Structure formats: structure tokens, C-alpha cells
Coordinates of C-alpha atoms (C1' of nucleotides) in Angstrom, one line a residue:
Chain V
M3 CA 120.4 41.3 119.5
R4 CA 124.0 42.0 120.9
K5 CA 126.8 39.4 120.9
H6 CA 128.9 39.5 123.7
N7 CA 131.1 36.5 123.0
N8 CA 134.7 36.3 121.1
K9 CA 135.6 33.3 119.0
K10 CA 138.9 32.1 117.4
T11 CA 138.7 31.4 113.7
V12 CA 141.1 31.7 110.7
V13 CA 139.8 34.6 108.7
N14 CA 139.6 34.9 105.2
C15 CA 141.8 37.7 105.2
T16 CA 143.7 39.4 102.0
F17 CA 146.3 40.3 104.6
S18 CA 147.2 36.5 105.2
R19 CA 150.7 37.0 104.8
Y20 CA 151.1 38.8 107.9
L21 CA 148.7 36.5 109.8
I22 CA 148.8 32.8 110.4
V23 CA 146.0 32.6 112.8
M24 CA 143.8 35.7 113.8
T25 CA 141.7 36.2 116.7
S26 CA 138.5 37.3 115.4
K27 CA 136.7 39.3 118.0
S28 CA 133.0 39.9 117.9
L29 CA 133.5 43.7 118.2
N30 CA 130.3 45.2 119.2
S31 CA 131.0 48.6 119.8
W32 CA 132.4 51.3 117.3
H33 CA 135.1 52.2 119.9
E34 CA 136.4 48.7 120.2
I35 CA 136.4 48.7 116.4
Q36 CA 138.2 51.9 116.4
D37 CA 140.6 50.8 118.6
E38 CA 141.2 47.5 116.7
V39 CA 141.7 49.3 113.4
L40 CA 144.1 51.7 115.0
S41 CA 146.2 48.6 116.3
R42 CA 146.3 47.2 113.1
I43 CA 147.8 50.3 111.7
Q44 CA 150.1 50.7 114.3
A45 CA 151.3 47.4 114.0
G46 CA 151.9 47.7 110.5
I47 CA 149.4 45.3 109.3
W48 CA 147.7 48.0 107.3
K49 CA 150.4 50.5 105.9
P50 CA 150.3 53.6 105.1
G51 CA 148.9 54.4 101.4
T52 CA 147.2 51.0 101.2
I53 CA 143.4 50.5 101.1
I54 CA 142.1 48.6 104.0
P55 CA 139.1 46.2 103.6
T56 CA 135.7 47.8 102.9
E57 CA 133.0 48.5 105.2
N58 CA 131.1 45.4 104.3
D59 CA 134.0 43.2 104.7
L60 CA 135.0 44.5 108.4
A61 CA 131.2 44.3 109.3
R62 CA 131.3 40.5 108.1
E63 CA 134.5 39.9 110.2
F64 CA 133.6 41.9 113.2
E65 CA 130.0 40.5 113.1
C66 CA 128.4 44.1 113.3
S67 CA 126.5 46.1 111.2
R68 CA 128.2 48.3 108.5
A69 CA 126.9 51.6 110.4
T70 CA 129.2 50.6 113.2
V71 CA 132.0 49.9 111.0
S72 CA 131.1 53.1 109.5
R73 CA 131.1 55.3 112.5
A74 CA 134.6 53.8 113.7
L75 CA 136.2 54.4 110.6
N76 CA 134.9 57.9 110.2
A77 CA 136.1 58.7 113.4
L78 CA 139.6 57.7 112.5
S79 CA 139.1 59.6 109.5
A80 CA 138.2 62.9 111.5
D81 CA 141.5 62.4 113.2
G82 CA 143.3 62.4 110.0
L83 CA 144.4 59.0 110.1
L84 CA 142.3 57.2 107.3
D85 CA 141.4 59.1 104.0
R86 CA 138.1 57.9 102.5
R87 CA 136.2 58.3 99.4
R88 CA 133.4 56.7 97.5
K89 CA 134.0 54.0 95.0
G90 CA 138.1 54.5 96.2
G91 CA 137.9 52.8 99.5
T92 CA 139.5 53.7 102.7
K93 CA 143.2 54.5 102.7
V94 CA 145.5 54.6 105.4
N95 CA 147.1 58.2 105.4
L96 CA 151.0 58.9 104.8
N97 CA 151.7 61.5 107.3
P98 CA 149.1 60.6 109.8
V99 CA 149.4 63.1 112.6
R100 CA 148.9 66.4 111.0
K101 CA 146.6 68.4 113.5
A102 CA 147.1 69.6 116.4
T103 CA 144.1 70.9 118.6
L104 CA 144.9 73.9 120.8
P105 CA 142.6 75.1 123.6
I106 CA 142.0 78.6 123.3
P107 CA 140.4 79.6 126.6
V108 CA 139.3 82.7 127.7
I109 CA 142.5 84.3 129.6
R110 CA 140.8 84.4 133.0
E111 CA 140.2 80.6 132.7
E112 CA 143.6 80.2 131.5
V113 CA 145.2 82.1 134.7
E114 CA 142.9 80.2 137.1
G115 CA 143.5 76.9 135.5
R116 CA 147.5 77.4 136.6
G117 CA 146.1 78.1 139.8
C118 CA 146.9 81.7 139.9
T119 CA 144.6 84.7 140.9
Y120 CA 143.5 86.4 138.0
R121 CA 143.0 90.5 137.7
S122 CA 143.1 92.7 134.6
L123 CA 143.9 96.4 134.2
V124 CA 142.7 98.6 131.5
I125 CA 145.5 100.7 130.5
E126 CA 143.9 103.0 128.0
K127 CA 140.4 103.2 126.5
E128 CA 139.7 105.5 123.7
K129 CA 136.8 105.9 120.9
R130 CA 138.7 106.8 117.7
K131 CA 138.6 106.6 113.9
P132 CA 140.5 103.5 113.0
S133 CA 143.9 103.7 111.4
P134 CA 144.1 102.6 107.9
A135 CA 145.8 99.0 109.0
I136 CA 142.9 98.3 111.2
R137 CA 140.4 99.6 108.6
A138 CA 141.7 96.8 106.5
Q139 CA 141.9 94.3 109.3
L140 CA 138.1 94.7 110.1
S141 CA 137.2 95.7 106.7
L142 CA 135.6 99.3 108.0
D143 CA 134.7 102.1 106.5
A144 CA 136.6 105.3 106.9
D145 CA 133.9 107.3 108.8
C146 CA 133.1 104.7 111.7
F147 CA 134.4 104.6 115.1
V148 CA 136.0 101.9 116.9
M149 CA 137.1 101.5 120.6
H150 CA 140.7 101.1 121.2
V151 CA 141.5 99.4 124.3
K152 CA 144.7 98.0 125.8
S153 CA 144.6 95.9 128.8
L154 CA 146.9 94.0 131.1
H155 CA 146.3 90.5 132.0
M156 CA 147.8 89.7 135.6
A157 CA 148.3 86.3 137.1
D158 CA 149.2 86.6 140.9
N159 CA 150.0 90.2 140.3
Q160 CA 152.4 89.5 137.8
P161 CA 151.9 90.5 134.1
Y162 CA 150.7 87.8 132.1
A163 CA 149.6 89.0 128.8
F164 CA 149.3 92.3 127.1
E165 CA 146.1 93.2 125.1
D166 CA 145.9 95.5 122.3
R167 CA 142.4 95.4 121.2
W168 CA 140.1 97.2 118.6
V169 CA 136.2 97.0 118.8
N170 CA 134.0 97.8 115.9
L171 CA 131.1 99.8 117.5
D172 CA 129.0 99.8 114.4
V173 CA 128.3 96.1 115.4
V174 CA 128.2 96.5 119.2
P175 CA 127.8 99.8 120.0
D176 CA 127.0 98.9 123.5
F177 CA 130.5 98.4 124.1
E178 CA 131.0 101.9 124.8
Q179 CA 129.6 101.6 127.9
A180 CA 130.8 98.7 129.0
D181 CA 132.6 98.5 132.6
L182 CA 135.6 96.7 131.7
T183 CA 136.9 97.3 135.5
K184 CA 134.4 94.3 136.3
I185 CA 134.5 92.0 133.0
S186 CA 137.1 92.0 130.7
A187 CA 136.5 93.1 127.0
N188 CA 136.8 89.3 126.0
E189 CA 134.4 88.5 128.1
W190 CA 132.1 91.2 127.7
L191 CA 132.1 90.4 123.8
L192 CA 131.3 86.7 124.3
Q193 CA 128.7 87.3 126.5
N194 CA 126.9 90.4 124.4
S195 CA 127.5 89.4 120.8
G196 CA 126.7 85.8 120.6
F197 CA 128.4 83.2 118.9
S198 CA 131.1 84.0 116.3
A199 CA 133.8 82.7 114.0
G200 CA 137.2 84.1 113.6
D201 CA 140.7 83.6 112.7
V202 CA 143.6 83.1 114.9
A203 CA 147.3 83.4 114.1
F204 CA 150.3 82.6 116.1
Y205 CA 153.8 84.2 115.7
A206 CA 156.8 85.5 117.6
L207 CA 157.8 89.3 117.8
N208 CA 160.5 91.2 119.6
A209 CA 159.1 93.3 122.3
G210 CA 158.8 97.0 121.6
Q211 CA 159.0 99.9 124.1
Q212 CA 155.2 99.3 124.8
E213 CA 155.1 95.5 125.3
A214 CA 158.4 95.7 127.4
E215 CA 157.1 98.6 129.7
N216 CA 153.7 96.5 130.5
L217 CA 155.0 93.1 130.5
G218 CA 158.0 94.0 132.5
C219 CA 160.5 92.7 130.3
R220 CA 163.4 94.0 128.1
E221 CA 162.8 95.7 124.8
G222 CA 163.6 93.0 122.1
E223 CA 162.6 89.8 124.1
A224 CA 160.8 87.3 122.2
L225 CA 157.0 87.6 122.7
F226 CA 154.7 84.8 121.9
V227 CA 151.7 86.5 120.2
L228 CA 148.3 85.2 119.6
E229 CA 146.2 87.4 116.8
R230 CA 142.6 87.1 116.4
I231 CA 139.8 88.6 114.2
T232 CA 136.2 87.5 115.3
Q233 CA 133.3 88.1 113.5
V234 CA 129.5 87.6 114.0
N235 CA 127.4 87.1 111.1
G236 CA 130.0 88.1 108.7
K237 CA 130.9 91.3 110.1
A238 CA 134.1 91.9 111.8
I239 CA 133.6 92.7 115.5
T240 CA 136.9 93.0 117.1
F241 CA 140.8 92.5 116.3
V242 CA 142.9 91.7 119.1
R243 CA 146.8 91.1 119.6
L244 CA 147.8 89.2 122.6
F245 CA 151.4 89.7 123.7
Y246 CA 152.1 86.8 126.4
R247 CA 155.1 87.6 129.0
P248 CA 158.5 85.8 127.8
G249 CA 158.7 82.3 128.3
H250 CA 155.1 81.7 127.5
R251 CA 154.4 78.3 125.9
I252 CA 151.0 76.6 124.6
S253 CA 151.5 72.6 123.8
T254 CA 148.9 69.9 123.2
T255 CA 149.0 66.3 122.7
L256 CA 148.5 64.8 119.1
Chain W
M26 CA 111.4 57.2 102.7
R27 CA 113.1 60.3 102.3
K28 CA 110.8 63.6 102.3
H29 CA 111.9 66.3 99.8
N30 CA 109.3 69.0 100.5
N31 CA 109.0 71.9 102.9
K32 CA 106.0 73.1 104.6
K33 CA 105.0 76.2 106.5
T34 CA 103.4 75.6 109.6
V35 CA 102.8 77.3 113.2
V36 CA 105.0 75.1 115.2
N37 CA 104.6 74.5 118.9
C38 CA 107.5 76.1 120.2
T39 CA 108.8 76.7 123.3
F40 CA 110.8 79.9 122.2
S41 CA 107.6 81.4 120.4
R42 CA 108.4 84.8 122.1
Y43 CA 110.9 85.1 119.4
L44 CA 108.8 83.8 116.6
I45 CA 105.5 84.6 115.3
V46 CA 105.5 82.2 112.4
M47 CA 108.1 79.8 111.9
T48 CA 108.9 78.2 108.7
S49 CA 109.4 74.8 109.6
K50 CA 111.3 72.9 107.1
S51 CA 111.4 69.1 106.7
L52 CA 115.2 68.6 107.3
N53 CA 116.3 65.6 106.1
S54 CA 120.1 65.8 106.3
W55 CA 122.1 66.0 109.6
H56 CA 124.1 68.9 107.9
E57 CA 120.9 70.8 107.5
I58 CA 119.8 70.1 110.8
Q59 CA 123.3 71.2 112.2
D60 CA 123.0 74.5 110.1
E61 CA 119.6 75.2 111.6
V62 CA 120.7 74.5 115.0
L63 CA 123.8 76.7 114.4
S64 CA 122.0 79.5 113.1
R65 CA 119.3 79.5 116.2
I66 CA 122.3 79.8 118.3
Q67 CA 123.8 82.4 116.5
A68 CA 120.5 84.3 116.4
G69 CA 120.3 84.0 120.0
I70 CA 116.9 81.9 120.0
W71 CA 119.3 79.3 122.0
K72 CA 121.0 81.2 124.5
P73 CA 124.5 79.9 125.9
G74 CA 124.2 78.3 129.1
T75 CA 120.6 77.1 128.3
I76 CA 119.0 73.5 127.5
I77 CA 117.9 73.2 123.8
P78 CA 114.8 70.7 123.1
T79 CA 115.6 66.9 123.4
E80 CA 116.5 64.8 120.2
N81 CA 113.1 63.5 120.2
D82 CA 111.6 67.0 120.2
L83 CA 113.7 68.0 117.5
A84 CA 113.2 65.1 115.5
R85 CA 109.3 65.4 115.7
E86 CA 109.8 69.2 114.6
F87 CA 112.3 68.5 112.0
E88 CA 110.2 65.3 110.6
C89 CA 113.4 62.9 110.8
S90 CA 114.7 60.3 112.8
R91 CA 116.0 60.9 116.3
A92 CA 119.3 59.4 115.0
T93 CA 119.8 62.3 112.4
V94 CA 119.1 64.9 115.0
S95 CA 121.9 62.9 117.3
R96 CA 124.3 63.0 114.5
A97 CA 123.8 66.8 113.9
L98 CA 124.2 67.5 117.6
N99 CA 126.9 65.3 118.3
A100 CA 128.8 67.0 115.4
L101 CA 128.3 70.4 117.3
S102 CA 129.3 68.8 120.5
A103 CA 132.4 68.0 119.0
D104 CA 133.1 71.5 117.7
G105 CA 132.7 72.5 121.5
L106 CA 129.5 74.3 120.8
L107 CA 127.1 72.1 122.7
D108 CA 127.6 70.3 125.7
R109 CA 125.6 66.8 126.0
R110 CA 124.9 64.5 128.9
R111 CA 122.5 61.8 129.5
K112 CA 119.8 62.8 131.5
G113 CA 120.9 66.4 131.5
G114 CA 120.1 67.1 128.1
T115 CA 122.0 69.4 125.7
K116 CA 123.2 72.8 126.7
V117 CA 124.7 75.6 124.6
N118 CA 127.9 76.0 125.8
L119 CA 129.3 79.4 127.4
N120 CA 132.7 80.1 126.0
P121 CA 132.0 78.5 122.7
V122 CA 134.9 78.8 120.4
R123 CA 137.9 77.4 122.4
K124 CA 139.8 74.9 120.2
A125 CA 142.0 75.8 117.1
T126 CA 143.2 72.9 114.9
L127 CA 146.2 73.5 113.4
P128 CA 147.7 71.7 110.8
I129 CA 151.0 70.4 111.3
P130 CA 152.2 69.2 108.0
V131 CA 155.4 67.8 107.2
I132 CA 157.9 70.6 106.2
R133 CA 158.2 69.7 102.6
E134 CA 154.7 69.7 102.1
E135 CA 154.1 73.0 104.1
V136 CA 156.9 74.8 101.6
E137 CA 155.4 73.2 98.5
G138 CA 152.0 74.2 99.7
R139 CA 153.2 78.0 99.4
G140 CA 154.4 77.5 95.8
C141 CA 158.1 77.4 96.8
T142 CA 160.7 74.6 95.8
Y143 CA 161.7 72.2 98.7
R144 CA 165.4 71.4 99.8
S145 CA 167.0 70.1 102.8
L146 CA 170.4 70.5 104.1
V147 CA 172.1 68.3 106.7
I148 CA 174.3 70.4 108.7
E149 CA 175.5 67.8 111.3
K150 CA 174.9 64.1 111.9
E151 CA 176.6 62.3 115.0
K152 CA 176.0 59.4 117.1
R153 CA 176.6 60.3 120.7
K154 CA 175.6 59.7 124.1
P155 CA 172.6 62.3 125.0
S156 CA 173.0 65.2 127.3
P157 CA 171.1 65.0 130.5
A158 CA 168.6 67.5 129.1
I159 CA 167.8 65.1 126.1
R160 CA 167.8 62.1 128.4
A161 CA 165.0 63.7 130.6
Q162 CA 163.2 64.5 127.4
L163 CA 163.2 61.3 125.8
S164 CA 163.1 59.1 129.5
L165 CA 166.5 57.5 128.0
D166 CA 169.1 55.4 130.0
A167 CA 172.5 56.9 130.3
D168 CA 174.5 54.6 128.3
C169 CA 172.2 54.5 125.4
F170 CA 173.0 56.3 122.1
V171 CA 171.3 58.8 120.1
M172 CA 171.6 60.3 116.9
H173 CA 172.0 64.1 116.9
V174 CA 170.8 65.6 113.4
K175 CA 171.0 69.5 112.6
S176 CA 169.4 70.3 109.1
L177 CA 168.1 73.3 107.4
H178 CA 164.9 73.2 105.5
M179 CA 165.0 75.8 102.2
A180 CA 162.2 77.3 100.3
D181 CA 163.3 78.2 96.9
N182 CA 166.9 78.6 98.2
Q183 CA 166.0 80.5 101.4
P184 CA 166.3 79.1 104.8
Y185 CA 162.9 78.3 106.1
A186 CA 163.4 76.6 109.3
F187 CA 166.1 75.3 111.4
E188 CA 165.8 71.7 112.7
D189 CA 167.5 70.4 115.7
R190 CA 166.8 66.8 116.5
W191 CA 167.6 63.8 118.6
V192 CA 166.6 60.4 117.7
N193 CA 166.6 57.4 120.0
L194 CA 168.6 54.5 118.2
D195 CA 167.4 52.0 120.7
V196 CA 163.8 52.0 119.0
V197 CA 165.0 52.8 115.4
P198 CA 168.4 51.7 115.2
D199 CA 168.3 51.6 111.3
F200 CA 168.2 55.5 111.3
E201 CA 171.7 55.5 111.9
Q202 CA 172.2 54.3 108.1
A203 CA 169.4 56.5 106.7
D204 CA 170.6 58.7 103.9
L205 CA 169.5 62.0 105.0
T206 CA 170.2 63.7 101.7
K207 CA 167.5 61.7 99.8
I208 CA 164.8 62.0 102.4
S209 CA 164.3 64.4 105.4
A210 CA 164.6 62.8 109.0
N211 CA 161.2 63.5 109.7
E212 CA 159.9 61.4 106.6
W213 CA 162.1 58.8 107.2
L214 CA 160.9 58.5 110.5
L215 CA 157.5 58.7 109.5
Q216 CA 158.1 55.9 107.0
N217 CA 160.0 53.5 109.2
S218 CA 158.6 53.8 112.6
G219 CA 154.8 53.5 111.9
F220 CA 152.3 55.7 113.4
S221 CA 153.1 57.7 116.6
A222 CA 151.7 59.9 119.2
G223 CA 153.4 63.0 120.5
D224 CA 153.3 66.2 122.4
V225 CA 153.6 69.6 120.4
A226 CA 154.6 72.9 121.7
F227 CA 154.7 76.7 120.6
Y228 CA 156.9 79.2 121.7
A229 CA 158.6 82.4 121.1
L230 CA 162.6 82.7 121.4
N231 CA 165.3 85.2 120.7
A232 CA 167.5 83.6 118.0
G233 CA 171.0 82.3 119.4
Q234 CA 174.3 82.4 117.2
Q235 CA 173.7 79.3 115.5
E236 CA 170.0 80.0 114.7
A237 CA 170.9 83.1 113.3
E238 CA 173.7 81.9 111.4
N239 CA 171.7 79.1 109.9
L240 CA 168.6 81.3 109.3
G241 CA 170.6 84.3 107.9
C242 CA 169.0 86.6 110.5
R243 CA 170.5 88.6 113.3
E244 CA 170.9 87.2 116.8
G245 CA 168.0 88.1 118.9
E246 CA 165.4 88.1 116.4
A247 CA 162.2 86.4 117.7
L248 CA 162.0 83.4 116.3
F249 CA 158.7 80.9 116.1
V250 CA 159.8 77.7 117.7
L251 CA 158.0 74.3 117.5
E252 CA 159.1 71.5 119.7
R253 CA 158.0 67.9 119.5
I254 CA 158.2 64.8 121.1
T255 CA 157.1 61.8 119.2
Q256 CA 156.6 58.3 120.7
V257 CA 155.8 55.2 119.2
N258 CA 154.1 52.2 121.4
G259 CA 155.0 54.6 124.9
K260 CA 158.5 54.8 124.0
A261 CA 160.1 58.0 122.9
I262 CA 161.4 58.0 119.6
T263 CA 162.6 61.3 118.8
F264 CA 163.0 65.2 120.1
V265 CA 162.9 68.0 117.9
R266 CA 163.0 71.7 118.0
L267 CA 162.2 73.7 114.7
F268 CA 163.0 77.2 114.6
Y269 CA 161.3 79.1 111.6
R270 CA 162.6 82.0 109.9
P271 CA 161.7 85.4 111.4
G272 CA 157.9 86.4 110.6
H273 CA 156.7 82.9 110.3
R274 CA 153.2 82.4 111.6
I275 CA 150.8 79.9 111.7
S276 CA 147.0 80.5 111.4
T277 CA 143.8 78.7 111.5
T278 CA 140.0 79.3 111.2
L279 CA 138.0 78.9 114.3
Chain E
dT12 C1' 128.9 51.8 85.2
dA13 C1' 129.7 49.4 88.9
dG14 C1' 131.7 49.8 93.6
dT15 C1' 132.2 52.0 97.4
dG16 C1' 131.4 55.1 101.1
dG17 C1' 127.3 58.5 103.0
dT18 C1' 123.1 58.7 104.9
dC19 C1' 118.3 58.0 106.6
dT20 C1' 115.1 55.2 109.1
dA21 C1' 112.2 53.0 112.8
dG22 C1' 112.9 50.3 116.5
dA23 C1' 115.3 48.6 120.3
dC24 C1' 118.0 48.4 124.5
dC25 C1' 121.3 50.4 127.4
dA26 C1' 124.0 53.7 130.6
dC27 C1' 124.2 57.5 132.8
dC28 C1' 122.8 60.8 136.1
dC29 C1' 119.4 64.5 137.9
dG30 C1' 115.8 65.0 141.1
Chain U
dG25 C1' 113.0 56.0 139.1
dG26 C1' 112.7 57.9 134.9
dG27 C1' 114.4 60.7 131.2
dT28 C1' 117.9 61.7 128.2
dG29 C1' 121.6 60.8 125.0
dG30 C1' 124.5 56.8 123.2
dT31 C1' 124.5 53.1 120.7
dC32 C1' 123.4 49.3 117.6
dT33 C1' 120.8 46.8 113.7
dA34 C1' 119.0 45.5 109.4
dG35 C1' 117.5 47.4 105.3
dA36 C1' 117.6 50.6 101.9
dC37 C1' 118.7 54.3 98.7
dC38 C1' 121.9 58.0 96.9
dA39 C1' 126.2 60.3 95.5
dC40 C1' 130.5 60.3 94.2
dT41 C1' 134.3 58.5 91.6
dA42 C1' 137.7 55.5 89.6
dA43 C1' 138.3 52.2 86.1

DNA sequence: TAGTGGTCTAGACCACCCG
DNA sequence: GGGTGGTCTAGACCACTAA
């Protein structure tokens, strides 16, 4: 049976010093409970570092099942606001906002999402032995071959990002024949190598001669760089450095 | 009743062209189901863009309740691997890995997490009228006051990051009296202003004179910059720019 | 060891939305 | 309209861990 009515009562509440009369709603959805808990935290009723009531207590207060409370609290825990542990109870986290979720779109989508026309140019595509540095990054043998691809992503015919990529031909031999004028290396790999895990890093770098020439900027300008190693079934498949044009920002809402 | 045994059967499976005999486990935990679904996607059994079986079908196959399947699929959906919609079914996402979750720790914790000793120096602390640029960032009136704080975060007595912060005294008037030699501005605000939302941006910038002096680097070096606006109850409380020392990287696993 | 969250179940109803 | 996922419930047992 779902309950749809609210009621006003004086609640048996261990936090009574903050409350005189408490409007106790029958909260029937875990979203409502999440919001309620969130606002109590933001209002300072439940302070960072303290333990909040148990699932059973909250279920009684909100007149819903424990599972519903659990779902709401787990959602807040996933957001980093609560710290939950068996026996220990549920604690309001100190330092609440600690995670930024950044979208890492395919560059074509990123460009088109800004309302620009996307185009990519292949600057260089060469099959070769990997350099020691690349061997280390991709955990490769000395005698294998990799494909080295340099390309430029354009937005409305302006350089948007310069890409320097190494592809492990042991894992995706077909990449040697890929026609990168029709589809970017990134998207080819996405479509032909299945799902992947990987590591991403961001940092700032002064533009070298190669980056400056391709992006049309001065040498030494600060570039935002994305570096990524992609793996399939634990085998490194590609290592890529993406040098964005000067002024590029990534942003997100916490 | 929990089931603990596995069994081997020929499964009535629409993907039989991939399977001769399928080991159908009784998967009793949503983690196991998540892993199984994930590996089927990675193995190409369920291809990007296609619909996977319904919750009911999977519950029958795995011999568990629909709720358990649902939980597993929802977890994968939250990770961006599946796209679920009522009536439409559950689809394997194209462009699977699109989100990077970056931890944004308090700098003290970031430094201590690297095994270094943290120290912070206040370089400047001044109450003043906000500049037009800052007024715009914080959505302030012209006649209010803000606190401008410049400080340096040190790791093992080496500069780690230079911080340029503006604090809205309308919202947190007590900040004027905060003793920033004992606690950094960031942590003071965290502890005294409750929970907060905000926007974060990252970009690269050539070091100016001020940054170079404080970080002990050359002017023009590429710096990784974090910019953040923090709001409480919809009111902007602080705007901060954090210039990391040259070579700083942030990284994450997808 | 006792108390807390973690999880599973079977059933039910609902909301959305594709055909 | 009907099929799919979204959600809630009441009860049960389990696993971790703080005290």
C-alpha cells in the first residue's frame, strides 16, 4: 500500500535540540528521502562527521520500508556525501564534494556539440617499431610493431586538437588497413575493438615546435593535454596524447 | 532461499550462434550479474547499439529475482555502459567510456596522500571591493565587500600550488576574522559554511610574474589551473583559482 | 558479540513510451 | 494498448566491524 498523505507530529528525535516541532512527511519515494536527507545536511541539522539515525529509525520516521531508505542513503553515499559502514552506521562526510565527473566525449561529438563542423586530417601514419618510452607505456615486446598516427581535429576549419597516437598492432592488426580519412582513429578503435578500460591523465604543457605548427599557435604557449591508455582484456591497445588548442577548458558541475 | 550451486545446461539463448554449450550459473548477487553482463558486452556477445534481454528473461536465466537483475543493470547504466528506458528496453551504449570521475581532494589531503608534509602560507589577505570581473563571477552587487586571499600550499617545503581566492563576505561575514595560519581558507569554508555545490573548470595557462615568483618557476611555464565557484543555497560564496606547480598531473581510471 | 548496513526475494503496482 | 523498466514492500538472512 502506498501512502500519499502527510501528517504533522512531534517526532521522537535525538536531534531535538534543533527541532521544536518537526513536520514529518510520509516520504514514499527514495528520491524524496534523498532530498530530505540532503536538505537536513545542508541545513546543518546533521553535521559533517556525525552519525545520522539508522535505516530502521528513518524508515519508521518516513513511514516507508527500510529498503527505500537504504536506496536513498546509498545514492548519497555514491555521491560522496555519506560514509556508510556496517555496524559503524552512516556518517556525514567531512569534505563532502570531492568528485568531479568529467565527460570524455569522442572529439567529433565534442566539436559538433559546440555547433561547429568537424573534420579530421591525418598528418602522418606509419608502421614502425615502438620507441622504448612507448614500449613501456603499452607494455610491449621489443620486436612487435605499432602504428604511429598523428592527426589534427578541426572545428569549423580551425585546429581544435592535435593527436599523437600509438596503436598496438598485435591486438588490432586490422588497424593497419583502416581508412582514417573516413573515420577517426578513435572511433575506428571504439567500433572495432569492443569495450575498453583505461587510464586518463590531464596536465599542462608548453607547446613544442610540432604542436605549435599544427595548432597554429606560438611555441611555448600553454596547452591543455589529455593522455590516455586504453586496454582491452588487460592488453594495452592504444596510447594517445591529445593537445588541445590554447584556451581550451573542461568544466563540470559538482 | 539463497541458491549456492551452479549447474551446467544448454540455455535457450537468442545468441546461440556464439555459444555451443553455455555454463549457466545461478548468479545470486548483483555483483556477479554485473560482471557477467559486462563480460558478455566485452566479449562482443551483446554488441553496442543492440538491445539485451529484458530483466525478466535475465532473471529466469540467472535464476534470481528481477530486482537483483535490475540492480546490476542499473549499476552498469550509471557507469554509462547501458542505456535503459521503459518500454524501449536496455541497450548497450555506443561510445561506452565517456565519464572520468576525478577526485578533488582538499589540498592538504592531496599533499599528505603523497607522503609529503603539508604547510600553507598566507601571502596576502585584504578586504576590498570586488573588481568587475569578480563581481560577475560571483554575481555580486557593486557595494559589497569581499575578502581577497592569496596563499601558497607547500609540500615538504616546496611550493605545490598557488591559490588566488575571493570570498563573499555577505554570505560568510565571519571569514573576515578567520585565522588562516591555523586552517586553510578552503577548509575553513568547508567547516563553516555547510555543504555546497559548485562548478569546476580545468585549463592550462602560461605562468605570469606572480605565479612564477610564488611557485618558483619561470614566467611562461605551462601551469595546470583549477578554477572553482562554490555556492551555498544558490548564493556564490567563493571563487578560487589554483595554480599547480609545473608538471602537475591529475589522473583517473575509466 | 551485538548492531548495523548489504542484499535477496516474491509480489505488486506504476509510469513511460514504442508501435 | 501493452510491454518494459522503476519502484515499493515486508520479511529474511548475511557480513562486517565497532565496542
